[in-house]
PDB file of C-alpha atoms and ligand atoms in Angstrom:
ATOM      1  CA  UNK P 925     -28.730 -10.832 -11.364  1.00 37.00           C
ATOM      2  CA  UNK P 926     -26.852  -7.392 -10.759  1.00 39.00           C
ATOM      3  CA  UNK P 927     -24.418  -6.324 -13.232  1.00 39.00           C
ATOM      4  CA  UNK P 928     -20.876  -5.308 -11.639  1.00 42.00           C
ATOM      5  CA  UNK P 929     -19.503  -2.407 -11.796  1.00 41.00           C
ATOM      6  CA  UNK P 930     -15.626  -2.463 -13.567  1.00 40.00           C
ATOM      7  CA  UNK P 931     -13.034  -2.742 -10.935  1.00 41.00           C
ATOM      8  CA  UNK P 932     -12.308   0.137  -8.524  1.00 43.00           C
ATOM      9  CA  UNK P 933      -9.533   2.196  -8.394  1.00 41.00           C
ATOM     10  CA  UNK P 934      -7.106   1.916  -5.434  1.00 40.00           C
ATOM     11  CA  UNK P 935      -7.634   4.733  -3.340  1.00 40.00           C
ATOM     12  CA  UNK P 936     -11.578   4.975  -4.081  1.00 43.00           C
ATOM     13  CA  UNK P 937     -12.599   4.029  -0.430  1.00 44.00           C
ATOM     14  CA  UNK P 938     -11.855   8.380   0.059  1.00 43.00           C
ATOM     15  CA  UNK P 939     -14.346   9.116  -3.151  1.00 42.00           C
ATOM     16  CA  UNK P 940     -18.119   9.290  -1.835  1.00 42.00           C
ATOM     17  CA  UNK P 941     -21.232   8.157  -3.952  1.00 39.00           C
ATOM     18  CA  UNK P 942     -22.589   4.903  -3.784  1.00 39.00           C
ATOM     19  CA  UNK P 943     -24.982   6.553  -6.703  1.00 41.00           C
ATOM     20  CA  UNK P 944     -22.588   6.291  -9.483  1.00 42.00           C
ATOM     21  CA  UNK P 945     -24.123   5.328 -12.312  1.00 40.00           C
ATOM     22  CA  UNK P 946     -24.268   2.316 -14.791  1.00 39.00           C
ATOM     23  CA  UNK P 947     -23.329   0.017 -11.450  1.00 42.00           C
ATOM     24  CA  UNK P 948     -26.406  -1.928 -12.632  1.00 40.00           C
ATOM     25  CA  UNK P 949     -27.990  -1.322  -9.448  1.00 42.00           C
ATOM     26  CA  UNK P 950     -30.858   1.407  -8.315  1.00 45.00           C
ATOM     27  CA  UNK P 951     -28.945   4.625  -6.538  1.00 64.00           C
ATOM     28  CA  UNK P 952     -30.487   3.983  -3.573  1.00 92.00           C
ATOM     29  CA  UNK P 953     -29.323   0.590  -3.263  1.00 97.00           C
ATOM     30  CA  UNK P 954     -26.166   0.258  -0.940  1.00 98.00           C
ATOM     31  CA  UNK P 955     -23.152  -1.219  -2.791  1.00 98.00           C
ATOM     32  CA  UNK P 956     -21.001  -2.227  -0.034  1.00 98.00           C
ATOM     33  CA  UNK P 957     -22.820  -2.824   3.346  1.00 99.00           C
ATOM     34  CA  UNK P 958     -21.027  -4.232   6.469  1.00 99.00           C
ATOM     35  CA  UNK P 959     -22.498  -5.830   9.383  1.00 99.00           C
ATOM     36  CA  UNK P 960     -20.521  -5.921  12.968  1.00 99.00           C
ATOM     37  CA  UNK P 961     -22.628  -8.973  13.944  1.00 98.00           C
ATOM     38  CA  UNK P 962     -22.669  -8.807  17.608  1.00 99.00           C
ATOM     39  CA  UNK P 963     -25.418 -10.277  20.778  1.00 98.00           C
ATOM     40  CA  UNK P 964     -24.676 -13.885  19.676  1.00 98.00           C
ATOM     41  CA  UNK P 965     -23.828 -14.157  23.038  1.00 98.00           C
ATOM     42  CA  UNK P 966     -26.611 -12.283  25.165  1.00 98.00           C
ATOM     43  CA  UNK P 967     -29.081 -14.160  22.835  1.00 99.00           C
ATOM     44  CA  UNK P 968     -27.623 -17.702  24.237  1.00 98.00           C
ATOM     45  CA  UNK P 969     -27.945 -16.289  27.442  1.00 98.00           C
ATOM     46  CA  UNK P 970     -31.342 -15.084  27.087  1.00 98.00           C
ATOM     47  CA  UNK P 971     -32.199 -18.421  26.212  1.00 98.00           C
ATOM     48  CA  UNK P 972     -30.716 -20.151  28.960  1.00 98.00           C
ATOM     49  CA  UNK P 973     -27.918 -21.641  26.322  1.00 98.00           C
ATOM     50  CA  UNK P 974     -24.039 -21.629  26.279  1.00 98.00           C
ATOM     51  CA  UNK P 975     -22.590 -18.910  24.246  1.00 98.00           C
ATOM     52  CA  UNK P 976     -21.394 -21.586  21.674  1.00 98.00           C
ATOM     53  CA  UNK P 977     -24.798 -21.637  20.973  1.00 98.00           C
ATOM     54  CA  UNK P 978     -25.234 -18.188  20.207  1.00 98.00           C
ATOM     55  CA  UNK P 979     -22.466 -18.158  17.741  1.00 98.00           C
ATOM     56  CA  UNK P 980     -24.015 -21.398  16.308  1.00 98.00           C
ATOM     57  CA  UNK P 981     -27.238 -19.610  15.288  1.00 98.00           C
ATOM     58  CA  UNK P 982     -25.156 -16.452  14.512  1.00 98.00           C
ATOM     59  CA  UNK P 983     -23.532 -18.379  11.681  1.00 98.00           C
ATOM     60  CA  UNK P 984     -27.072 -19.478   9.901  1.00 98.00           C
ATOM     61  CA  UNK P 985     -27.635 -15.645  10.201  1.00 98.00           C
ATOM     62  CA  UNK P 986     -24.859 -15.174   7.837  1.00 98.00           C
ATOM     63  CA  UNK P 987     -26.348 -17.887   5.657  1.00 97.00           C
ATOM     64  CA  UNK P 988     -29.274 -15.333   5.620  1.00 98.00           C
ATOM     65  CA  UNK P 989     -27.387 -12.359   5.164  1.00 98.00           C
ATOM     66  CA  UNK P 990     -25.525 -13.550   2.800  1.00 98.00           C
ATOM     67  CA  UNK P 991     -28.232 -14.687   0.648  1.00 97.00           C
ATOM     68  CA  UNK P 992     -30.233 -11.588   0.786  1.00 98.00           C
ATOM     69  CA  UNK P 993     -27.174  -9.395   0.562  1.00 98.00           C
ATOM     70  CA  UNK P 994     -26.598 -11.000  -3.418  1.00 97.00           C
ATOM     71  CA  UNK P 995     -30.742 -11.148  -4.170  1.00 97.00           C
ATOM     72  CA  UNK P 996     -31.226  -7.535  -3.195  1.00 98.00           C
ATOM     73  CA  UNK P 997     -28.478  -6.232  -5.687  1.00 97.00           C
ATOM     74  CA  UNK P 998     -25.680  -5.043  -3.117  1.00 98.00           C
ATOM     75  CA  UNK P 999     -22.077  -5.901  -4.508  1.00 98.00           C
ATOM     76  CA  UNK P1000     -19.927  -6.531  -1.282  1.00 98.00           C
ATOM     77  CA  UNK P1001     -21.149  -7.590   2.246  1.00 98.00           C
ATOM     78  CA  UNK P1002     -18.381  -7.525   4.859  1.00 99.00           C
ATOM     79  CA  UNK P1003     -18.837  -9.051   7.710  1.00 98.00           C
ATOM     80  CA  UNK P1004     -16.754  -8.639  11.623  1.00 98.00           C
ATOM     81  CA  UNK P1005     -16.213 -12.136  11.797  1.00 98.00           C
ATOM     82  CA  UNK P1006     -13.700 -11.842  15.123  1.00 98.00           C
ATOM     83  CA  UNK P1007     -11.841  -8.700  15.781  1.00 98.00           C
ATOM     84  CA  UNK P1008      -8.117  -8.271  17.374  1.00 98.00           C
ATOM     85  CA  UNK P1009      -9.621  -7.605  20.061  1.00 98.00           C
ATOM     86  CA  UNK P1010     -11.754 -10.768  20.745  1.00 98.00           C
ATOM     87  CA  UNK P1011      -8.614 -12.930  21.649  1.00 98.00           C
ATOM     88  CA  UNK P1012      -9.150 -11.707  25.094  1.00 98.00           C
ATOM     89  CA  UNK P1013     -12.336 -14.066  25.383  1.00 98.00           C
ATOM     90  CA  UNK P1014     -11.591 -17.147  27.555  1.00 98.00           C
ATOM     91  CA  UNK P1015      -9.670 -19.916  25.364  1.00 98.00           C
ATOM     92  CA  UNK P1016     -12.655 -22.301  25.132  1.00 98.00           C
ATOM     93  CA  UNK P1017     -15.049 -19.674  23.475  1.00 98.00           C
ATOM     94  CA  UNK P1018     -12.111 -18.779  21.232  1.00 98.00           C
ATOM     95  CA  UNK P1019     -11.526 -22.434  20.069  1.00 97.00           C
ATOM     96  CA  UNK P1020     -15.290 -22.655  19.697  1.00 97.00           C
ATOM     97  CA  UNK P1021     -15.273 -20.115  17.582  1.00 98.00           C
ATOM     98  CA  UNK P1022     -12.254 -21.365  15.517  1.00 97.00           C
ATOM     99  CA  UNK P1023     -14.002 -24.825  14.934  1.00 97.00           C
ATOM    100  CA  UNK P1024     -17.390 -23.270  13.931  1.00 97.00           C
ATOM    101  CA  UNK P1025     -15.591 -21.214  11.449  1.00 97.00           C
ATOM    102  CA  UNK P1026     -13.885 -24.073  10.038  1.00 96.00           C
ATOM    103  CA  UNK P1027     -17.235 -25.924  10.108  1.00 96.00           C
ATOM    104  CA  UNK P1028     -19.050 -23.073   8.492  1.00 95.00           C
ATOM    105  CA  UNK P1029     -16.390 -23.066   5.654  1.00 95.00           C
ATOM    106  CA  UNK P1030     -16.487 -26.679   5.057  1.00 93.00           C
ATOM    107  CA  UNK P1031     -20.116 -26.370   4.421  1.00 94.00           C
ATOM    108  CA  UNK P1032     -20.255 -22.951   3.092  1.00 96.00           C
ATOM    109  CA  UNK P1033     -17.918 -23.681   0.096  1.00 97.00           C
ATOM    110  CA  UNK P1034     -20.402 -25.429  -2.343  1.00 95.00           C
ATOM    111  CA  UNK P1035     -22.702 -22.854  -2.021  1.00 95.00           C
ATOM    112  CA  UNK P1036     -20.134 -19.839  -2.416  1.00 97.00           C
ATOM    113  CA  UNK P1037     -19.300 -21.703  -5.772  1.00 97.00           C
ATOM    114  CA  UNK P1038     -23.314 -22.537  -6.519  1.00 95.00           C
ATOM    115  CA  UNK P1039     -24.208 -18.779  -5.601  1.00 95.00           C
ATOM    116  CA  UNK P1040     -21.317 -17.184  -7.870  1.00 97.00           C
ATOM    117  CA  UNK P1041     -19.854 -15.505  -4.279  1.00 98.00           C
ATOM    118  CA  UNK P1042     -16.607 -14.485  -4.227  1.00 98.00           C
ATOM    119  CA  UNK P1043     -14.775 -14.429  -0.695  1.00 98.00           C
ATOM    120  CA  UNK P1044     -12.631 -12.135   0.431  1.00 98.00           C
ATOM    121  CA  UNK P1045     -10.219 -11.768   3.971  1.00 98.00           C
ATOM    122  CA  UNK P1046      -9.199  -8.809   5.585  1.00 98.00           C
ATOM    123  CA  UNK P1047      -7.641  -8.822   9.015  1.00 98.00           C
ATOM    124  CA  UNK P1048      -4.435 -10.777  10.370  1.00 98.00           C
ATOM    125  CA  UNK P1049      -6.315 -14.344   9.894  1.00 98.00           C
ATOM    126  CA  UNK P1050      -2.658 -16.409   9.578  1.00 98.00           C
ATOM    127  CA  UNK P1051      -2.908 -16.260  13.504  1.00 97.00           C
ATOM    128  CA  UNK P1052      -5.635 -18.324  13.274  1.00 97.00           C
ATOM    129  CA  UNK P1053      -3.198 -21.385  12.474  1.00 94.00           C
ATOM    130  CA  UNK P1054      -2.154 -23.787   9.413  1.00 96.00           C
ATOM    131  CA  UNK P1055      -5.307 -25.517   9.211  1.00 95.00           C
ATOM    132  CA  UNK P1056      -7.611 -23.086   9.197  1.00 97.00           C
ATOM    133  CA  UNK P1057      -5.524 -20.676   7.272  1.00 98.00           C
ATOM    134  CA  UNK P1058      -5.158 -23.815   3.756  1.00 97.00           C
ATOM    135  CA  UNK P1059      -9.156 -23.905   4.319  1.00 96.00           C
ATOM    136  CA  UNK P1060      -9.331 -20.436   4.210  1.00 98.00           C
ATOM    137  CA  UNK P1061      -7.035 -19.766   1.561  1.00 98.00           C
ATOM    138  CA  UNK P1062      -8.547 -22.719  -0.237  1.00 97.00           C
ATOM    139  CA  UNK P1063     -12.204 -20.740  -0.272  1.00 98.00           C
ATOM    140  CA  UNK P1064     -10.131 -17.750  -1.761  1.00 98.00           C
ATOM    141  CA  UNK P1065      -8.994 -19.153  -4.520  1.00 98.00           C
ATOM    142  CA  UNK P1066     -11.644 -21.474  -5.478  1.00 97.00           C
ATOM    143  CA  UNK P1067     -14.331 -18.335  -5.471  1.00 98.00           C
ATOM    144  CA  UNK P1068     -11.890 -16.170  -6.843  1.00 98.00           C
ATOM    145  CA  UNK P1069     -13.575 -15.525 -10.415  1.00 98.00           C
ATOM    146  CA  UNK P1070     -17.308 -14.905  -8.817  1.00 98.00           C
ATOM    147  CA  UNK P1071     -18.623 -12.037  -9.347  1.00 97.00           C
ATOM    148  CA  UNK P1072     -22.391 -11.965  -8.068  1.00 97.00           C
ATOM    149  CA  UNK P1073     -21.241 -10.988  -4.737  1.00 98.00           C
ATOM    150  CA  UNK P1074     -17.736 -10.659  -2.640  1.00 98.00           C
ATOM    151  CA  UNK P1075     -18.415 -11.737   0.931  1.00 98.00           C
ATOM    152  CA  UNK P1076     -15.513 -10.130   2.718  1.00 98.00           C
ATOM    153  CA  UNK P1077     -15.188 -12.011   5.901  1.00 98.00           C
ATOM    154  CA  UNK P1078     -12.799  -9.783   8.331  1.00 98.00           C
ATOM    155  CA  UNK P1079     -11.062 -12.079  11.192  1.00 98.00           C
ATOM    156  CA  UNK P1080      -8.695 -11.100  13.546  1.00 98.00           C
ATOM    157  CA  UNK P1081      -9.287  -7.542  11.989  1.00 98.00           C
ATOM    158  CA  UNK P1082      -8.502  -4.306  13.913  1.00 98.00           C
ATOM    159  CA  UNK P1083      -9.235  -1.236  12.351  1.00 98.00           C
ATOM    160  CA  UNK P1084      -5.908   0.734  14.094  1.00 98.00           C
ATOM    161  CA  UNK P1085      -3.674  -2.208  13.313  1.00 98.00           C
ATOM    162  CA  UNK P1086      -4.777  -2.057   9.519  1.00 98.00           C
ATOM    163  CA  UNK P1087      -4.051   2.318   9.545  1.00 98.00           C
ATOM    164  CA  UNK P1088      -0.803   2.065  11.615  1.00 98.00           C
ATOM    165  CA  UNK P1089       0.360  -0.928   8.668  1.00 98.00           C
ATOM    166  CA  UNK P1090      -0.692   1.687   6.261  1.00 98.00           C
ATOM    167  CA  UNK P1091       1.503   4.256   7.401  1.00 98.00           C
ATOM    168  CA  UNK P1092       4.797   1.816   7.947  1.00 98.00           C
ATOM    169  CA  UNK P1093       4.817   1.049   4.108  1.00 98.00           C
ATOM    170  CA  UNK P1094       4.203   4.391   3.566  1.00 98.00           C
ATOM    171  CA  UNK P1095       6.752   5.444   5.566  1.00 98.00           C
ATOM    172  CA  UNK P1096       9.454   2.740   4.723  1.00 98.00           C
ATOM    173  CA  UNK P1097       8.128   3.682   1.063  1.00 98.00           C
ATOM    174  CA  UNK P1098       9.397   7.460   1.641  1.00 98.00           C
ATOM    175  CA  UNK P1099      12.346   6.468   3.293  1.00 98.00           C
ATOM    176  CA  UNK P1100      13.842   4.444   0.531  1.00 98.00           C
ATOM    177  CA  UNK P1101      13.095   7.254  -1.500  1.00 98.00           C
ATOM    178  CA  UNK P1102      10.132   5.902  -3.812  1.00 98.00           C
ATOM    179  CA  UNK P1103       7.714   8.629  -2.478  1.00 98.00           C
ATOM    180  CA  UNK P1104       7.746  11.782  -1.493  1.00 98.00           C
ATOM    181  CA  UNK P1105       6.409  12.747   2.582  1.00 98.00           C
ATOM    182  CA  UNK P1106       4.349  15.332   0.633  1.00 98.00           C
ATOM    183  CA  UNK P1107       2.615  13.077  -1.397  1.00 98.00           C
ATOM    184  CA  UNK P1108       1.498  10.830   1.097  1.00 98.00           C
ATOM    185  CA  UNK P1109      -2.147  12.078   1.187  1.00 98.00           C
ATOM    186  CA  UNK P1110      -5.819  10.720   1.478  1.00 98.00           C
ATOM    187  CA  UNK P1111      -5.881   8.666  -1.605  1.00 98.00           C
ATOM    188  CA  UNK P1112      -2.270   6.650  -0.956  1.00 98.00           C
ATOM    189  CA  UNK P1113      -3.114   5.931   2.909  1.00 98.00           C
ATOM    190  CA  UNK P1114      -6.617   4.421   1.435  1.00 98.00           C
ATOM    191  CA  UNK P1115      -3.987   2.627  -1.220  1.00 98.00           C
ATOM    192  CA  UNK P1116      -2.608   0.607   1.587  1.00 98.00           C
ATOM    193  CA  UNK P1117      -6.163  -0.396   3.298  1.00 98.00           C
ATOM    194  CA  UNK P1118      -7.180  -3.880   2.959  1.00 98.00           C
ATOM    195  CA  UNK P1119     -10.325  -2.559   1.182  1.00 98.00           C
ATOM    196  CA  UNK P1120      -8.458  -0.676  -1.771  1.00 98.00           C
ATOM    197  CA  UNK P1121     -10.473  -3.004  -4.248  1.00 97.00           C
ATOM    198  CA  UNK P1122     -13.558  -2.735  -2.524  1.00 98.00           C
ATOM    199  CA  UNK P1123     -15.853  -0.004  -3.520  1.00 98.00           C
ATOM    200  CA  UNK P1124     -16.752   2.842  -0.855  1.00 98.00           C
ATOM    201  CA  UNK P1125     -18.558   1.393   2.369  1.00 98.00           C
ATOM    202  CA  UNK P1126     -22.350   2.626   2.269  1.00 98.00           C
ATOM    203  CA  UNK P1127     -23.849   1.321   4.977  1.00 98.00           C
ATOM    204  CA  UNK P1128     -22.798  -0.016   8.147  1.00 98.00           C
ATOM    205  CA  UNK P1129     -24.932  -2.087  10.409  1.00 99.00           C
ATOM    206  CA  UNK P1130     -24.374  -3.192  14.058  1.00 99.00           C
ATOM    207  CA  UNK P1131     -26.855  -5.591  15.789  1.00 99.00           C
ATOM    208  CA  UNK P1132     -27.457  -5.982  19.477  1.00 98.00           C
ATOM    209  CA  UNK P1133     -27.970  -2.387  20.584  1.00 98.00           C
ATOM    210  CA  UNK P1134     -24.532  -1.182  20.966  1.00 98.00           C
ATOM    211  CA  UNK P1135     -23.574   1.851  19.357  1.00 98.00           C
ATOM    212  CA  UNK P1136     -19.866   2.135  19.013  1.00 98.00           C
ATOM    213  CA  UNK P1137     -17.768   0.594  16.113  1.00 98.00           C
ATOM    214  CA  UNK P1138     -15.506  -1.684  17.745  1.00 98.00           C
ATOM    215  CA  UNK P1139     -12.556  -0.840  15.796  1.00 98.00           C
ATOM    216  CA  UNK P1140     -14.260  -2.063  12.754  1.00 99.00           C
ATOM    217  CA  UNK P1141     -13.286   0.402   9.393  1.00 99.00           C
ATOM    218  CA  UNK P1142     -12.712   3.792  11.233  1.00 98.00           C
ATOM    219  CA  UNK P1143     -11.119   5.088   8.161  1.00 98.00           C
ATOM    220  CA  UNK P1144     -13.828   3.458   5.840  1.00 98.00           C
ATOM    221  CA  UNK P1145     -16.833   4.601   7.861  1.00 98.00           C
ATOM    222  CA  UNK P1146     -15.960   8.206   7.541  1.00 98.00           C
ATOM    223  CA  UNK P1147     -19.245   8.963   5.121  1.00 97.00           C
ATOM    224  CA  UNK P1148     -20.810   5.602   5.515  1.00 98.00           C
ATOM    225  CA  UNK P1149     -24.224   5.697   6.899  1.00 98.00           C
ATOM    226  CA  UNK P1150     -24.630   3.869  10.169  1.00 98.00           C
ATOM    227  CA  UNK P1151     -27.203   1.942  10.891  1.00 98.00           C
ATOM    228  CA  UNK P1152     -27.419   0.468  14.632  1.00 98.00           C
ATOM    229  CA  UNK P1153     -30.085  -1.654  15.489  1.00 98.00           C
ATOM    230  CA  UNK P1154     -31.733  -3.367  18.956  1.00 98.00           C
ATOM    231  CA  UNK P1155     -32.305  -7.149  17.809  1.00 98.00           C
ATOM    232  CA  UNK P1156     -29.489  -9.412  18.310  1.00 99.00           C
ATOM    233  CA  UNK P1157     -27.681 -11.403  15.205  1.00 99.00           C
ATOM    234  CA  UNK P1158     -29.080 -14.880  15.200  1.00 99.00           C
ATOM    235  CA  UNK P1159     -32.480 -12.862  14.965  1.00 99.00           C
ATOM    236  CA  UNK P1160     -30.852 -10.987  11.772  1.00 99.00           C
ATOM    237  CA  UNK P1161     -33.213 -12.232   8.427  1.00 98.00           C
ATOM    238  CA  UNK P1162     -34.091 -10.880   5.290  1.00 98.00           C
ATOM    239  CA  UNK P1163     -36.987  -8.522   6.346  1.00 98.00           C
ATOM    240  CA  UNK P1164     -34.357  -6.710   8.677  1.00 98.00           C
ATOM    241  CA  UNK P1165     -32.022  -6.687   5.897  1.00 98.00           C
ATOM    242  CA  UNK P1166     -34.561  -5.474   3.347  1.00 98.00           C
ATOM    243  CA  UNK P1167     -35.233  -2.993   6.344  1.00 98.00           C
ATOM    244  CA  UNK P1168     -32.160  -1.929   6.864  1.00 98.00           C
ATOM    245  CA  UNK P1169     -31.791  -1.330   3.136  1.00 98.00           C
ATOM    246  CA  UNK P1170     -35.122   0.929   3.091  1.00 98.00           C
ATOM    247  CA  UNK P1171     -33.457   2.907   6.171  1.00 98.00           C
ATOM    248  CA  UNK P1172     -30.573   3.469   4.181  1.00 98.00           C
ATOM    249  CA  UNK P1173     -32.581   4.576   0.955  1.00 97.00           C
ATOM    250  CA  UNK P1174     -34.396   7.107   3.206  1.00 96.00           C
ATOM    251  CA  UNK P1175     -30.825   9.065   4.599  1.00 96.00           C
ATOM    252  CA  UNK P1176     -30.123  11.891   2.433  1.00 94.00           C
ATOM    253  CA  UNK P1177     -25.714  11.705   1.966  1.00 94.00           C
ATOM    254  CA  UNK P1178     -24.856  15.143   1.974  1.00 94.00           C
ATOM    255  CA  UNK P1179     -20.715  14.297   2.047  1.00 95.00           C
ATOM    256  CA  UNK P1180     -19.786  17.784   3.718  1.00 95.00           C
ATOM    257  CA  UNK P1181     -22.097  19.434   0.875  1.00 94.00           C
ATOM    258  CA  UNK P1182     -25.026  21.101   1.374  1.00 81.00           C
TER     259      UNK P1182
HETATM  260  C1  LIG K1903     -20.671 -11.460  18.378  1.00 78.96           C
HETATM  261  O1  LIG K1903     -21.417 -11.836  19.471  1.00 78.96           O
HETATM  262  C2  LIG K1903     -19.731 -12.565  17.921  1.00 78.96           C
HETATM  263  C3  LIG K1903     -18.315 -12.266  18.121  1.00 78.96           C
HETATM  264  C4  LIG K1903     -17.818 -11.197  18.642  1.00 78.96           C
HETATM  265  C5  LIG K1903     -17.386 -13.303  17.703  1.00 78.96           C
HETATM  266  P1  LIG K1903     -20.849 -11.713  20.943  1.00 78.96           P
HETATM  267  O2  LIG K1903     -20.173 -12.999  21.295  1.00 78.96           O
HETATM  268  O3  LIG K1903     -20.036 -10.509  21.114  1.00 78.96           O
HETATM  269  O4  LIG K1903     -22.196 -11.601  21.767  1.00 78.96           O
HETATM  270  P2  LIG K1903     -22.462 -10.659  23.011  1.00 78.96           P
HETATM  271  O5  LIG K1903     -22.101  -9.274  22.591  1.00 78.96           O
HETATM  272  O6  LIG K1903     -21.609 -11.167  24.122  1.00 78.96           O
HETATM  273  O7  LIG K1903     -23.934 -10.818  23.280  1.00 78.96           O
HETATM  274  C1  LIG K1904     -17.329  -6.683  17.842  1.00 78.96           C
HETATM  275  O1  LIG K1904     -18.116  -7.230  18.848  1.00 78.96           O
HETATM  276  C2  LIG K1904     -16.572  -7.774  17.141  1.00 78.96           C
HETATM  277  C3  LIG K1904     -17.367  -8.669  16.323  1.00 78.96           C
HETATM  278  C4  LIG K1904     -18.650  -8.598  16.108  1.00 78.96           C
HETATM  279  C5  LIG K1904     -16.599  -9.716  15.673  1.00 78.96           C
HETATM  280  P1  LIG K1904     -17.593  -7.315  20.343  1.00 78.96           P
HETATM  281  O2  LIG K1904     -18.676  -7.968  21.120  1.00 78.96           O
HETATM  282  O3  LIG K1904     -16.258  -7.959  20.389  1.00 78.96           O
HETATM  283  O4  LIG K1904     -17.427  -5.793  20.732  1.00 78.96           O
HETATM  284  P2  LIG K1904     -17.440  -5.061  22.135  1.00 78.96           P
HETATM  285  O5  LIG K1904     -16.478  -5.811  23.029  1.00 78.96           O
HETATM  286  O6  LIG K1904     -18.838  -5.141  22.662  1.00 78.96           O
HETATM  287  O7  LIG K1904     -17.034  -3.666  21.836  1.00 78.96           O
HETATM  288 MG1  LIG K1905     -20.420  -8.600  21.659  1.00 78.96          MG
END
C-alpha cells in the first residue's frame, strides 16, 4: 500500500503543500481529507424512518469511507463524528448516538487492526462517560502502531473551544515565564491544536448541501480546499469519494501565490 511519510513536525498544520515529495503518494492525491458527515437525519426522514436510522446507515458510510480513504492512498481521514454543539439535540437522539458509537467500535476494532488503521480522537470525548471513554481509549491504544491509515474520529469537537485551549497554555506558558508574548506566533498556536501530528488538511468535504463549516477546523481549513456536496452521508460510497478526490486533483492551490 502507500508508503508514509516520516512524522510531521508540530506546527506543520500552518505550512501548505500537500505535494511534498517522497510521501509515496501522487501530488495530486489529498493527504489528509476530512468529511463533516451531515443529512443522516433528512435522509431518515426522506425515507419515512426515525433519525436513529439515519445515523445507522451513516455509520456503514464510514465503513465505506474509511475503506476507500486507505485504498486510494490518502494518509489521514478525519471525520465530525458529533460536535460541541450537537448536545443540544433532544436526549434520546443523543443516547442513540452514544450507543451506535459504542456499537460501531465494538465491531469496528477487528477490522482497524486487520486494515493496519490507526485511530485517532480529537475533541472533549471524556464527556462522553467511563464506558465509552475505556472503549475508546482501548481502540487507541490497540491501533496505535498502524500506519496504513489514521482515522481521526473528532467527538464532542468544537473548533473555538480547541483555539481558545490553545491560547490558555499559551498564555499560562508566557506567564510563568517559559515563553515570550512575542514569540507566540502562527507555528506555536498550531503547536497546541489537536492536529499538531497530523499533516496539513487538503481537502475538506461536507455532505448534505450545507455550506458552512460547523465549527469544524477553522484554523486548519485556512488553505484546505473545500469541497461541499448535495447527496446526503448514508449515500456517501467510493465513486463519490474517488469523485471527490478527482475534484480535488482538478483545483489549482495557489496559497496566497500567484
Ligand atoms: C449528521 O447528520 C450526524 C450528526 C450530526 C451526528 P444530522 O443528524 O445532522 O442530519 P441532518 O442534518 O439533520 O439531516
Ligand atoms: C455538523 O453537523 C456536525 C457533525 C456532522 C457531527 P450539524 O448537523 O450538527 O451542523 P448544523 O447544525 O447543520 O450546522
Ligand atoms: Mg445536520
Amino acid at each position: 500500500m502507500i508508503a508514509r511519510a516520516g512524522p510531521v513536525a508540530p506546527g506543520a498544520d500552518t505550512v501548505p503543500g500537500s505535494a511534498s515529495p517522497g510521501t509515496g503518494a501522487a501530488s495530486t492525491t489529498p493527504r489528509h481529507v476530512a468529511i463533516i458527515m451531515d443529512g443522516n437525519g433528512r435522509w431518515a426522514q426522506s425515507r419515512g424512518l426515525p433519525r436513529i436510522a439515519g445515523h445507522r446507515a451513516g455509520a456503514e458510510a464510514v465503513r465505506r469511507a474509511l475503506q476507500a480513504a486507505a485504498d486510494h492512498g490518502v494518509e489521514v481521514l478525519t471525520i465530525y463524528a458529533f460536535s460541541s454543539e450537537n448536545w443540544r439535540r433532544s436526549e434520546e437522539e443523543v443516547s442513540d448516538l452514544t450507543a451506535l458509537m459504542r456499537f460501531y467500535l465494538e465491531r469496528e476494532l477487528k477490522t482497524l487492526e486487520k486494515e493496519r488503521v490507526r485511530l485517532k480522537l480529537i475533541g472533549d470525548y471524556q464527556a462522553f462517560g467511563p464506558d465509552l471513554v475505556a472503549r475508546l481509549e482501548k481502540a487507541v491504544e490497540r491501533t496505535a502502531s498502524n500506519t496504513r491509515l489514521t482515522l481521526v474520529i473528532a467527538l464532542n469537537y468544537g473548533s473555538r473551544a480547541e483555539i481558545a485551549a490553545a491560547a490558555r497554555t499559551l498564555a499560562q506558558r508566557a506567564l510563568d515565564g517559559q515563553l515570550q508574548v512575542s514569540e507566540i506566533d502562527e507555528q506555536r498556536i498550531a503547536g497546541e491544536m489537536q492536529t499538531r501530528e497530523l499533516p496539513p488538511l487538503d481537502l475538506l468535504i461536507r455532505t448534505s448541501g450545507e455550506v458552512r463549516l460547523s465549527n469544524f477546523l477553522l484554523w486548519q481549513a485556512a488553505y484546505a480546499e473545500l469541497l461541499f456536496l448535495d447527496i446526503m452521508w448514508p449515500d456517501f460510497d467510493e465513486t463519490v469519494f474517488v469523485d471527490a478526490l478527482g475534484q480535488y486533483a482538478s483545483r489549482q492551490r495557489r496559497f496566497g501565490g500567484r
